[in-house]
Amino acid sequence: QVQLVESGGGLVQAGGSLRLSCAASGRTFSSYAMGWFRQAPGKEREFVAGISRGGGNRNYGDSVKGRFTISRDNAKETVYLQMNSLKPEDTAVYYCAAEQDLLVPTRILSDYDYWGQGTQVTVSS
């Protein structure tokens, strides 16, 4: 089992940047593929980005491609989400998640086994 704690959320103006962190504890971090999801009020939780166990395979949701970058530091047991050129529509609670069975990061919410509590990101216009 792994515990996940997100941090780094906050209020930022449109066009600005934020970096989210997700610190893991418990089982070996490098044995999990990691993902970031987000959920805006009244909307379903959506895939943002995913990264494989070693970091060599990454994928992104269409709405964030070219603006967001996922990375991980297995020595620090942390996954990051660098968010640039933020837009008001990026406003949401952002969650990190861990998946223990697949080699390629999945976009499917139900594939993930463990979730953090979320961190709020608010982008003002």
PDB file of C-alpha atoms in Angstrom:
ATOM      1  CA  GLN A   1       0.000   0.000   0.000  1.00  0.00           C
ATOM      2  CA  VAL A   2       1.133   3.582  -0.634  1.00  0.00           C
ATOM      3  CA  GLN A   3       0.036   6.876   0.853  1.00  0.00           C
ATOM      4  CA  LEU A   4      -0.032   9.987  -1.324  1.00  0.00           C
ATOM      5  CA  VAL A   5       0.009  13.627  -0.253  1.00  0.00           C
ATOM      6  CA  GLU A   6      -0.331  16.461  -2.757  1.00  0.00           C
ATOM      7  CA  SER A   7       0.930  19.998  -2.249  1.00  0.00           C
ATOM      8  CA  GLY A   8       1.641  23.134  -4.236  1.00  0.00           C
ATOM      9  CA  GLY A   9      -1.845  24.227  -5.157  1.00  0.00           C
ATOM     10  CA  GLY A  10      -3.028  27.792  -4.827  1.00  0.00           C
ATOM     11  CA  LEU A  11      -4.373  30.858  -6.568  1.00  0.00           C
ATOM     12  CA  VAL A  12      -2.632  32.110  -9.705  1.00  0.00           C
ATOM     13  CA  GLN A  13      -3.475  34.530 -12.496  1.00  0.00           C
ATOM     14  CA  ALA A  14      -4.122  33.316 -15.995  1.00  0.00           C
ATOM     15  CA  GLY A  15      -0.848  32.817 -17.836  1.00  0.00           C
ATOM     16  CA  GLY A  16       0.988  31.977 -14.658  1.00  0.00           C
ATOM     17  CA  SER A  17       2.614  28.767 -13.461  1.00  0.00           C
ATOM     18  CA  LEU A  18       2.393  26.360 -10.554  1.00  0.00           C
ATOM     19  CA  ARG A  19       4.218  23.179  -9.668  1.00  0.00           C
ATOM     20  CA  LEU A  20       2.340  20.480  -7.849  1.00  0.00           C
ATOM     21  CA  SER A  21       4.097  17.801  -5.845  1.00  0.00           C
ATOM     22  CA  CYS A  22       2.863  14.432  -4.662  1.00  0.00           C
ATOM     23  CA  ALA A  23       4.898  12.741  -1.957  1.00  0.00           C
ATOM     24  CA  ALA A  24       4.528   8.996  -1.527  1.00  0.00           C
ATOM     25  CA  SER A  25       5.187   6.765   1.434  1.00  0.00           C
ATOM     26  CA  GLY A  26       4.727   3.082   2.071  1.00  0.00           C
ATOM     27  CA  ARG A  27       5.619   0.536  -0.567  1.00  0.00           C
ATOM     28  CA  THR A  28       8.436   1.132  -3.044  1.00  0.00           C
ATOM     29  CA  PHE A  29       7.519   4.215  -5.044  1.00  0.00           C
ATOM     30  CA  SER A  30       9.337   3.054  -8.157  1.00  0.00           C
ATOM     31  CA  SER A  31       7.002   0.079  -8.472  1.00  0.00           C
ATOM     32  CA  TYR A  32       4.058   2.360  -9.313  1.00  0.00           C
ATOM     33  CA  ALA A  33       3.041   4.196 -12.416  1.00  0.00           C
ATOM     34  CA  MET A  34       1.724   7.596 -11.382  1.00  0.00           C
ATOM     35  CA  GLY A  35      -0.981   9.855 -12.676  1.00  0.00           C
ATOM     36  CA  TRP A  36      -2.478  13.268 -12.141  1.00  0.00           C
ATOM     37  CA  PHE A  37      -6.210  13.841 -12.450  1.00  0.00           C
ATOM     38  CA  ARG A  38      -8.391  16.863 -11.823  1.00  0.00           C
ATOM     39  CA  GLN A  39     -11.988  17.524 -10.969  1.00  0.00           C
ATOM     40  CA  ALA A  40     -13.789  20.816 -11.416  1.00  0.00           C
ATOM     41  CA  PRO A  41     -17.088  21.563  -9.648  1.00  0.00           C
ATOM     42  CA  GLY A  42     -19.945  19.727 -11.290  1.00  0.00           C
ATOM     43  CA  LYS A  43     -17.665  17.790 -13.629  1.00  0.00           C
ATOM     44  CA  GLU A  44     -16.239  14.309 -13.724  1.00  0.00           C
ATOM     45  CA  ARG A  45     -12.677  13.628 -12.686  1.00  0.00           C
ATOM     46  CA  GLU A  46     -10.464  13.761 -15.769  1.00  0.00           C
ATOM     47  CA  PHE A  47      -7.023  12.510 -16.676  1.00  0.00           C
ATOM     48  CA  VAL A  48      -4.291  15.147 -16.796  1.00  0.00           C
ATOM     49  CA  ALA A  49      -0.984  13.290 -17.094  1.00  0.00           C
ATOM     50  CA  GLY A  50       0.647   9.943 -16.425  1.00  0.00           C
ATOM     51  CA  ILE A  51       4.187   8.654 -16.067  1.00  0.00           C
ATOM     52  CA  SER A  52       5.624   5.159 -16.052  1.00  0.00           C
ATOM     53  CA  ARG A  53       7.597   3.637 -13.190  1.00  0.00           C
ATOM     54  CA  GLY A  54      10.978   4.689 -14.539  1.00  0.00           C
ATOM     55  CA  GLY A  55       9.762   7.954 -16.029  1.00  0.00           C
ATOM     56  CA  GLY A  56      10.513   7.064 -19.634  1.00  0.00           C
ATOM     57  CA  ASN A  57       6.897   6.942 -20.780  1.00  0.00           C
ATOM     58  CA  ARG A  58       4.587   9.915 -20.291  1.00  0.00           C
ATOM     59  CA  ASN A  59       1.197  10.881 -21.649  1.00  0.00           C
ATOM     60  CA  TYR A  60      -1.094  13.860 -21.311  1.00  0.00           C
ATOM     61  CA  GLY A  61      -4.693  14.853 -21.600  1.00  0.00           C
ATOM     62  CA  ASP A  62      -5.472  16.796 -24.764  1.00  0.00           C
ATOM     63  CA  SER A  63      -6.379  19.965 -22.892  1.00  0.00           C
ATOM     64  CA  VAL A  64      -2.967  20.240 -21.196  1.00  0.00           C
ATOM     65  CA  LYS A  65      -0.559  19.030 -23.877  1.00  0.00           C
ATOM     66  CA  GLY A  66       2.255  21.484 -24.433  1.00  0.00           C
ATOM     67  CA  ARG A  67       1.495  23.343 -21.184  1.00  0.00           C
ATOM     68  CA  PHE A  68       1.898  20.758 -18.421  1.00  0.00           C
ATOM     69  CA  THR A  69       4.823  18.448 -17.719  1.00  0.00           C
ATOM     70  CA  ILE A  70       4.808  15.416 -15.456  1.00  0.00           C
ATOM     71  CA  SER A  71       8.025  14.156 -13.906  1.00  0.00           C
ATOM     72  CA  ARG A  72       9.125  11.995 -11.018  1.00  0.00           C
ATOM     73  CA  ASP A  73      12.065  11.572  -8.697  1.00  0.00           C
ATOM     74  CA  ASN A  74      12.119   8.011  -7.434  1.00  0.00           C
ATOM     75  CA  ALA A  75      14.872   8.761  -4.928  1.00  0.00           C
ATOM     76  CA  LYS A  76      12.637  11.405  -3.339  1.00  0.00           C
ATOM     77  CA  GLU A  77       9.484   9.306  -3.846  1.00  0.00           C
ATOM     78  CA  THR A  78       7.766  12.276  -5.423  1.00  0.00           C
ATOM     79  CA  VAL A  79       5.903  12.990  -8.624  1.00  0.00           C
ATOM     80  CA  TYR A  80       5.528  16.508  -9.964  1.00  0.00           C
ATOM     81  CA  LEU A  81       3.204  18.371 -12.277  1.00  0.00           C
ATOM     82  CA  GLN A  82       4.634  21.559 -13.743  1.00  0.00           C
ATOM     83  CA  MET A  83       1.768  23.683 -15.017  1.00  0.00           C
ATOM     84  CA  ASN A  84       2.513  26.609 -17.319  1.00  0.00           C
ATOM     85  CA  SER A  85       0.310  29.020 -19.259  1.00  0.00           C
ATOM     86  CA  LEU A  86      -2.526  28.346 -16.867  1.00  0.00           C
ATOM     87  CA  LYS A  87      -6.072  29.124 -17.924  1.00  0.00           C
ATOM     88  CA  PRO A  88      -9.216  29.704 -15.856  1.00  0.00           C
ATOM     89  CA  GLU A  89     -10.535  26.378 -17.151  1.00  0.00           C
ATOM     90  CA  ASP A  90      -7.646  24.639 -15.389  1.00  0.00           C
ATOM     91  CA  THR A  91      -9.304  25.498 -12.081  1.00  0.00           C
ATOM     92  CA  ALA A  92      -9.983  22.236 -10.252  1.00  0.00           C
ATOM     93  CA  VAL A  93      -8.933  20.005  -7.422  1.00  0.00           C
ATOM     94  CA  TYR A  94      -5.878  18.082  -8.583  1.00  0.00           C
ATOM     95  CA  TYR A  95      -5.281  14.525  -7.414  1.00  0.00           C
ATOM     96  CA  CYS A  96      -2.311  12.246  -7.784  1.00  0.00           C
ATOM     97  CA  ALA A  97      -2.813   8.509  -8.076  1.00  0.00           C
ATOM     98  CA  ALA A  98      -0.702   5.363  -8.102  1.00  0.00           C
ATOM     99  CA  GLU A  99      -1.154   2.260 -10.233  1.00  0.00           C
ATOM    100  CA  GLN A 100       0.759  -0.948  -9.527  1.00  0.00           C
ATOM    101  CA  ASP A 101       0.060  -3.379 -12.370  1.00  0.00           C
ATOM    102  CA  LEU A 102       0.544  -1.694 -15.733  1.00  0.00           C
ATOM    103  CA  LEU A 103       3.830  -0.816 -17.411  1.00  0.00           C
ATOM    104  CA  VAL A 104       2.356   2.081 -19.393  1.00  0.00           C
ATOM    105  CA  PRO A 105       0.611   4.957 -17.566  1.00  0.00           C
ATOM    106  CA  THR A 106      -3.116   4.641 -18.067  1.00  0.00           C
ATOM    107  CA  ARG A 107      -5.708   7.382 -18.603  1.00  0.00           C
ATOM    108  CA  ILE A 108      -8.438   5.283 -17.022  1.00  0.00           C
ATOM    109  CA  LEU A 109      -9.434   6.476 -13.571  1.00  0.00           C
ATOM    110  CA  SER A 110     -10.540   3.060 -12.334  1.00  0.00           C
ATOM    111  CA  ASP A 111      -7.142   1.529 -13.125  1.00  0.00           C
ATOM    112  CA  TYR A 112      -5.522   3.491 -10.315  1.00  0.00           C
ATOM    113  CA  ASP A 113      -5.255   1.829  -6.941  1.00  0.00           C
ATOM    114  CA  TYR A 114      -4.365   4.653  -4.558  1.00  0.00           C
ATOM    115  CA  TRP A 115      -5.302   8.334  -4.417  1.00  0.00           C
ATOM    116  CA  GLY A 116      -4.219  11.428  -2.577  1.00  0.00           C
ATOM    117  CA  GLN A 117      -6.600  13.849  -0.911  1.00  0.00           C
ATOM    118  CA  GLY A 118      -6.237  16.525  -3.592  1.00  0.00           C
ATOM    119  CA  THR A 119      -4.972  20.085  -3.787  1.00  0.00           C
ATOM    120  CA  GLN A 120      -6.964  23.063  -5.057  1.00  0.00           C
ATOM    121  CA  VAL A 121      -5.755  25.042  -8.046  1.00  0.00           C
ATOM    122  CA  THR A 122      -7.595  28.250  -8.874  1.00  0.00           C
ATOM    123  CA  VAL A 123      -6.743  30.301 -11.939  1.00  0.00           C
ATOM    124  CA  SER A 124      -8.173  33.812 -12.069  1.00  0.00           C
ATOM    125  CA  SER A 125      -8.877  35.621 -15.307  1.00  0.00           C
TER     126      SER A 125
END
